[in-house]
């Protein structure tokens, strides 16, 4: 009996212990449900707060745009941003307009453009990207009314504690003409693409420019050959121009006493493909013929330019032939100049004639 009682007790203890896991499984299940519910509530709350914050920032941005327009109007001008709207939710924020107009009677300037869009990533609000649709009509006192068109015009700016840090402007298929009825519009300039870049580097200002497959129309006679223009320049001590120090100053005032480095300014005949990059401005060998200028320069206080420059000329005979075809009256002069160029300087490793 004693053994049976112990076994029975053991059996009873075993049955009790076998009942415990069922209760323990029920309690964690309820705990997981509560945690999931709190997580869902937290996610909804974060999304709600983020949404409220986005719309608050959008209202501030729209108000700032309105203040900027009001400042222009107080100065006697007119600025219109048709159907202005803050947009970009959830990850971007910016202002868009269906059309833009700027009219400054005091400066005899008026501009009408297409739709405008701007956007900044919320995680990188110091970088703003903008786009403007054409056509843009510009009427200024110093020039005939211009009709500017393109497939894409995009600009970006980055700012930091000292103001604007860098900027870029890119345009695809620009086409510029004087204002005329649509049927008689004849562009005086077209290109495959164009870019302008600027950046602050310590106290200096770096600028780069590229125009690929550019074409100027004479209006009559044979067309001028397409060309590529590339430039890469540093202006010493001019970084504050990006912060507004250049505002209201003439070119002579800006460059007085300045120095810098021209790493490359090239004009080359083009095949119209537009494949060369901006960074190649200082290394183009002019495969179709052209010229490149490099060197250090300085301006005196009264605006006089001095410097030590190298002028590299490539394939002058090809250039002379292109000039002769486009402008027959200059054919003899172009051939004579091309024939003497190889004797004016040394030959570099790319086969160009370098004149100092």
Coordinates of C-alpha atoms in Angstrom, one line a residue:
X1 CA 0.0 0.0 0.0
X2 CA 2.8 2.3 0.8
X3 CA 4.4 1.8 -2.6
X4 CA 1.1 2.1 -4.3
X5 CA 0.4 5.3 -2.5
X6 CA 3.7 6.7 -3.5
X7 CA 3.1 5.7 -7.1
X8 CA -0.3 7.1 -7.0
X9 CA 1.0 10.3 -5.5
X10 CA 3.6 10.3 -8.2
X11 CA 1.0 9.8 -10.8
X12 CA -1.1 12.6 -9.4
X13 CA 1.9 14.9 -9.3
X14 CA 2.6 13.9 -12.9
X15 CA -0.9 14.8 -14.0
X16 CA -0.7 18.1 -12.2
X17 CA 2.6 18.9 -13.9
X18 CA 1.2 18.0 -17.3
X19 CA -1.6 20.5 -16.9
X20 CA 0.8 23.5 -16.5
X21 CA 2.0 24.0 -20.1
X22 CA -1.5 24.6 -21.4
X23 CA -2.0 27.6 -19.1
X24 CA 1.5 28.9 -19.9
X25 CA 0.7 28.8 -23.6
X26 CA -2.4 30.8 -23.2
X27 CA -0.7 33.7 -21.2
X28 CA 2.0 34.4 -23.9
X29 CA -0.6 34.4 -26.7
X30 CA -2.6 37.1 -24.9
X31 CA 0.7 39.0 -24.3
X32 CA 1.6 38.9 -28.0
X33 CA -1.8 40.3 -28.9
X34 CA -1.4 43.2 -26.5
X35 CA 2.1 44.0 -27.8
X36 CA 0.8 43.9 -31.4
X37 CA -2.1 46.2 -30.6
X38 CA 0.2 48.7 -28.9
X39 CA 2.6 48.5 -31.9
X40 CA -0.2 49.2 -34.3
X41 CA -1.4 52.2 -32.2
X42 CA 2.2 53.5 -32.1
X43 CA 2.6 53.2 -35.9
X44 CA -0.7 55.0 -36.5
X45 CA 0.2 57.7 -34.0
X46 CA 3.6 58.3 -35.7
X47 CA 2.0 58.4 -39.2
X48 CA -0.5 60.9 -37.8
X49 CA 2.1 63.1 -36.3
X50 CA 4.3 62.9 -39.4
X51 CA 1.3 63.8 -41.6
X52 CA 0.3 66.8 -39.3
X53 CA 4.0 67.9 -39.4
X54 CA 4.2 67.7 -43.2
X55 CA 1.1 69.7 -43.7
X56 CA 2.3 72.3 -41.2
X57 CA 5.6 72.6 -43.0
X58 CA 3.7 72.9 -46.3
X59 CA 1.6 75.7 -45.0
X60 CA 4.7 77.6 -43.9
X61 CA 6.3 77.0 -47.3
X62 CA 3.3 78.3 -49.1
X63 CA 3.2 81.3 -46.8
X64 CA 6.9 82.1 -47.5
X65 CA 6.2 81.9 -51.3
X66 CA 3.3 84.3 -50.8
X67 CA 5.6 86.7 -48.9
X68 CA 8.2 86.6 -51.6
X69 CA 5.6 87.5 -54.2
X70 CA 4.3 90.3 -51.9
X71 CA 7.9 91.7 -51.6
X72 CA 8.2 91.9 -55.4
X73 CA 4.9 93.7 -55.7
X74 CA 5.9 96.2 -52.9
X75 CA 8.9 97.1 -55.1
X76 CA 6.6 97.9 -58.0
X77 CA 6.8 94.6 -59.8
X78 CA 4.3 91.8 -60.5
X79 CA 4.9 88.1 -59.8
X80 CA 2.3 85.5 -60.4
X81 CA 2.3 81.8 -59.6
X82 CA -0.9 80.5 -61.1
X83 CA -2.7 77.9 -58.9
X84 CA 0.1 77.7 -56.4
X85 CA 0.1 74.5 -54.4
X86 CA 2.4 72.9 -51.8
X87 CA 2.8 69.2 -52.7
X88 CA 5.1 66.2 -52.5
X89 CA 3.6 64.2 -49.5
X90 CA 4.8 61.9 -48.1
X91 CA 8.5 62.1 -48.7
X92 CA 9.0 65.4 -50.5
X93 CA 7.9 68.9 -50.1
X94 CA 7.8 71.8 -52.6
X95 CA 5.7 74.4 -54.4
X96 CA 4.2 74.1 -57.9
X97 CA 2.5 76.5 -60.2
X98 CA 0.7 76.0 -63.5
X99 CA 2.4 79.1 -65.0
X100 CA 4.7 81.9 -63.8
X101 CA 5.0 85.6 -64.6
X102 CA 7.5 88.2 -63.5
X103 CA 7.0 91.8 -64.5
X104 CA 9.5 94.5 -63.4
X105 CA 8.5 97.8 -65.1
X106 CA 11.3 99.7 -63.4
X107 CA 13.9 97.4 -65.0
X108 CA 11.9 97.1 -68.3
X109 CA 11.8 93.3 -67.9
X110 CA 8.9 90.9 -68.3
X111 CA 8.9 87.1 -68.3
X112 CA 6.1 84.6 -69.0
X113 CA 6.8 80.9 -68.4
X114 CA 5.1 77.5 -68.2
X115 CA 4.6 75.3 -65.2
X116 CA 7.0 75.4 -62.3
X117 CA 7.8 72.6 -59.9
X118 CA 10.1 72.4 -56.9
X119 CA 10.8 69.6 -54.4
X120 CA 13.1 68.8 -51.5
X121 CA 13.5 65.5 -49.8
X122 CA 12.4 65.7 -46.2
X123 CA 15.6 63.9 -45.1
X124 CA 17.7 66.4 -47.0
X125 CA 15.8 69.7 -46.9
X126 CA 18.9 71.8 -47.8
X127 CA 18.9 70.5 -51.4
X128 CA 16.1 71.9 -53.6
X129 CA 15.4 70.7 -57.2
X130 CA 13.3 72.8 -59.5
X131 CA 11.9 72.4 -63.1
X132 CA 10.4 75.0 -65.4
X133 CA 8.4 74.2 -68.6
X134 CA 8.7 76.2 -71.7
X135 CA 8.1 78.2 -73.7
X136 CA 9.5 81.1 -71.8
X137 CA 9.0 84.6 -73.4
X138 CA 11.4 87.3 -72.2
X139 CA 10.9 90.9 -73.1
X140 CA 13.7 93.2 -72.0
X141 CA 14.9 96.6 -73.0
X142 CA 18.4 95.5 -74.0
X143 CA 17.3 92.8 -76.5
X144 CA 14.4 91.9 -78.9
X145 CA 11.7 89.7 -77.3
X146 CA 13.0 86.1 -77.0
X147 CA 11.2 82.8 -77.3
X148 CA 13.1 80.2 -75.2
X149 CA 12.1 76.5 -75.4
X150 CA 13.5 73.1 -74.3
X151 CA 12.6 69.5 -73.6
X152 CA 13.7 69.7 -70.0
X153 CA 15.1 72.6 -67.8
X154 CA 16.1 71.5 -64.3
X155 CA 18.1 73.3 -61.6
X156 CA 19.2 72.3 -58.2
X157 CA 20.7 74.2 -55.3
X158 CA 22.3 73.1 -52.0
X159 CA 22.6 75.4 -49.0
X160 CA 24.5 75.3 -45.8
X161 CA 25.2 77.5 -42.8
X162 CA 27.0 80.1 -45.0
X163 CA 24.3 80.2 -47.6
X164 CA 24.3 78.7 -51.1
X165 CA 26.9 75.9 -51.3
X166 CA 26.5 74.8 -54.9
X167 CA 24.1 75.0 -57.8
X168 CA 23.5 73.2 -61.1
X169 CA 21.4 73.9 -64.2
X170 CA 20.8 71.4 -66.9
X171 CA 18.8 71.8 -70.1
X172 CA 18.0 69.3 -72.8
X173 CA 17.4 70.4 -76.4
X174 CA 17.4 74.1 -75.9
X175 CA 16.0 76.2 -78.8
X176 CA 16.2 80.0 -78.7
X177 CA 14.5 82.3 -81.2
X178 CA 13.2 85.8 -81.4
X179 CA 9.4 86.1 -80.9
X180 CA 7.6 85.4 -84.1
X181 CA 4.4 83.7 -85.3
X182 CA 4.7 80.0 -84.8
X183 CA 4.7 79.2 -88.5
X184 CA 7.8 81.5 -89.0
X185 CA 9.7 80.7 -85.9
X186 CA 13.4 80.2 -86.8
X187 CA 15.8 79.4 -83.9
X188 CA 19.1 81.3 -83.9
X189 CA 20.6 78.8 -81.4
X190 CA 20.0 75.2 -80.7
X191 CA 21.9 72.5 -78.9
X192 CA 21.8 68.9 -77.8
X193 CA 22.3 69.9 -74.1
X194 CA 23.8 72.5 -71.9
X195 CA 24.9 72.6 -68.2
X196 CA 26.2 75.1 -65.8
X197 CA 27.6 74.2 -62.3
X198 CA 29.0 76.2 -59.5
X199 CA 30.3 75.2 -56.0
X200 CA 32.0 76.8 -53.0
X201 CA 35.5 75.4 -52.4
X202 CA 37.0 76.9 -49.2
X203 CA 37.1 80.6 -50.1
X204 CA 37.1 80.0 -53.9
X205 CA 34.4 79.6 -56.4
X206 CA 34.5 76.8 -59.0
X207 CA 32.5 77.2 -62.2
X208 CA 32.0 74.7 -65.0
X209 CA 30.0 75.0 -68.3
X210 CA 29.2 72.7 -71.1
X211 CA 27.3 73.1 -74.3
X212 CA 27.1 70.0 -76.6
X213 CA 26.0 70.0 -80.2
X214 CA 25.5 73.7 -80.3
X215 CA 24.4 75.3 -83.5
X216 CA 24.1 79.0 -84.5
X217 CA 22.0 79.9 -87.5
X218 CA 23.1 82.7 -89.8
X219 CA 19.6 83.2 -91.1
X220 CA 20.8 82.8 -94.7
X221 CA 23.4 80.8 -96.6
X222 CA 25.0 77.5 -95.4
X223 CA 24.6 76.6 -91.8
X224 CA 27.5 76.9 -89.4
X225 CA 29.0 73.6 -88.2
X226 CA 27.8 72.3 -84.8
X227 CA 30.2 72.9 -81.9
X228 CA 30.9 72.0 -78.3
X229 CA 31.9 74.6 -75.7
X230 CA 33.4 73.5 -72.4
X231 CA 34.8 75.7 -69.6
X232 CA 36.3 75.0 -66.2
X233 CA 37.4 77.9 -64.0
X234 CA 38.3 78.8 -60.4
X235 CA 37.9 82.4 -59.2
X236 CA 40.0 83.0 -56.0
X237 CA 38.2 84.4 -53.0
X238 CA 34.8 84.5 -54.7
X239 CA 32.9 81.9 -52.7
X240 CA 30.9 84.6 -51.0
X241 CA 29.3 85.4 -54.4
X242 CA 27.1 82.4 -53.7
X243 CA 25.9 84.1 -50.5
X244 CA 24.8 87.2 -52.3
X245 CA 28.0 89.3 -52.2
X246 CA 27.8 89.7 -56.0
X247 CA 24.3 91.3 -56.0
X248 CA 24.1 94.7 -57.5
X249 CA 27.7 94.8 -58.7
X250 CA 28.9 95.2 -62.2
X251 CA 31.3 92.7 -63.8
X252 CA 34.1 95.2 -63.5
X253 CA 33.5 95.7 -59.8
X254 CA 33.3 91.9 -59.2
X255 CA 36.6 91.1 -60.9
X256 CA 38.7 94.1 -59.8
X257 CA 41.7 92.7 -58.0
X258 CA 40.6 89.1 -58.6
X259 CA 42.8 86.3 -59.8
X260 CA 42.0 82.7 -60.8
X261 CA 42.8 79.7 -62.8
X262 CA 41.4 78.8 -66.2
X263 CA 41.7 75.0 -66.3
X264 CA 40.1 74.8 -69.7
X265 CA 38.0 76.9 -72.2
X266 CA 37.5 75.0 -75.4
X267 CA 35.6 75.4 -78.6
X268 CA 35.6 72.3 -80.8
X269 CA 33.7 71.3 -83.9
X270 CA 31.1 68.7 -83.0
X271 CA 29.5 65.7 -84.6
X272 CA 26.3 66.6 -82.8
X273 CA 26.3 63.6 -80.6
X274 CA 26.8 65.4 -77.3
X275 CA 28.7 62.6 -75.5
X276 CA 31.6 64.5 -73.8
X277 CA 31.2 65.1 -70.1
X278 CA 31.7 68.4 -68.1
X279 CA 34.8 67.0 -66.5
X280 CA 36.5 66.6 -69.9
X281 CA 36.6 70.4 -70.4
X282 CA 40.3 70.5 -69.8
X283 CA 41.2 67.4 -71.7
X284 CA 39.4 67.5 -75.0
X285 CA 41.9 67.0 -77.9
X286 CA 39.5 68.5 -80.4
X287 CA 38.9 65.3 -82.5
X288 CA 37.0 67.4 -85.1
X289 CA 39.3 70.4 -84.8
X290 CA 39.1 73.3 -82.4
X291 CA 40.9 75.4 -79.8
X292 CA 41.5 75.2 -76.0
X293 CA 42.8 78.0 -73.7
X294 CA 44.3 77.3 -70.3
X295 CA 46.3 79.3 -67.7
X296 CA 46.3 81.6 -64.7
X297 CA 44.9 85.1 -64.9
X298 CA 44.5 88.2 -62.8
X299 CA 42.6 91.5 -63.0
X300 CA 44.0 94.8 -61.8
X301 CA 42.0 97.2 -59.7
X302 CA 41.0 99.1 -62.9
X303 CA 39.8 96.0 -64.6
X304 CA 42.8 95.1 -66.9
X305 CA 43.3 91.4 -67.5
X306 CA 46.8 89.8 -67.5
X307 CA 47.9 86.2 -67.4
X308 CA 50.0 83.4 -68.8
X309 CA 47.9 81.4 -71.2
X310 CA 48.5 78.4 -73.5
X311 CA 46.4 78.2 -76.7
X312 CA 46.2 74.7 -78.1
X313 CA 44.9 74.3 -81.7
X314 CA 43.9 71.0 -83.2
X315 CA 43.3 70.1 -86.9
X316 CA 43.3 73.6 -88.2
X317 CA 42.8 72.4 -91.8
X318 CA 39.5 70.8 -90.8
X319 CA 38.4 74.0 -89.1
X320 CA 39.3 76.0 -92.2
X321 CA 37.3 73.7 -94.4
X322 CA 34.2 74.0 -92.2
X323 CA 34.5 77.8 -92.1
X324 CA 35.0 77.9 -95.9
X325 CA 31.8 75.8 -96.4
X326 CA 29.7 77.9 -94.1
X327 CA 31.1 81.3 -95.0
X328 CA 32.6 81.2 -98.5
X329 CA 33.8 84.8 -98.5
X330 CA 36.3 83.8 -95.7
X331 CA 37.6 80.7 -97.4
X332 CA 40.9 82.1 -98.5
X333 CA 41.6 83.8 -95.2
X334 CA 40.8 80.6 -93.2
X335 CA 43.1 78.5 -95.4
X336 CA 46.0 80.9 -95.0
X337 CA 45.7 81.0 -91.2
X338 CA 45.4 77.2 -91.0
X339 CA 48.6 76.8 -93.1
X340 CA 50.8 78.9 -90.7
X341 CA 49.4 77.6 -87.4
X342 CA 51.8 74.6 -87.2
X343 CA 54.8 76.9 -87.3
X344 CA 53.6 79.2 -84.5
X345 CA 54.2 76.9 -81.5
X346 CA 55.2 73.5 -80.2
X347 CA 53.4 70.2 -80.7
X348 CA 52.0 68.4 -77.6
X349 CA 51.4 64.7 -77.1
X350 CA 47.9 65.0 -78.6
X351 CA 49.3 66.5 -81.8
X352 CA 48.0 70.0 -81.1
X353 CA 49.9 73.1 -81.8
X354 CA 50.4 74.9 -78.5
X355 CA 51.0 78.7 -78.6
X356 CA 52.0 80.5 -75.4

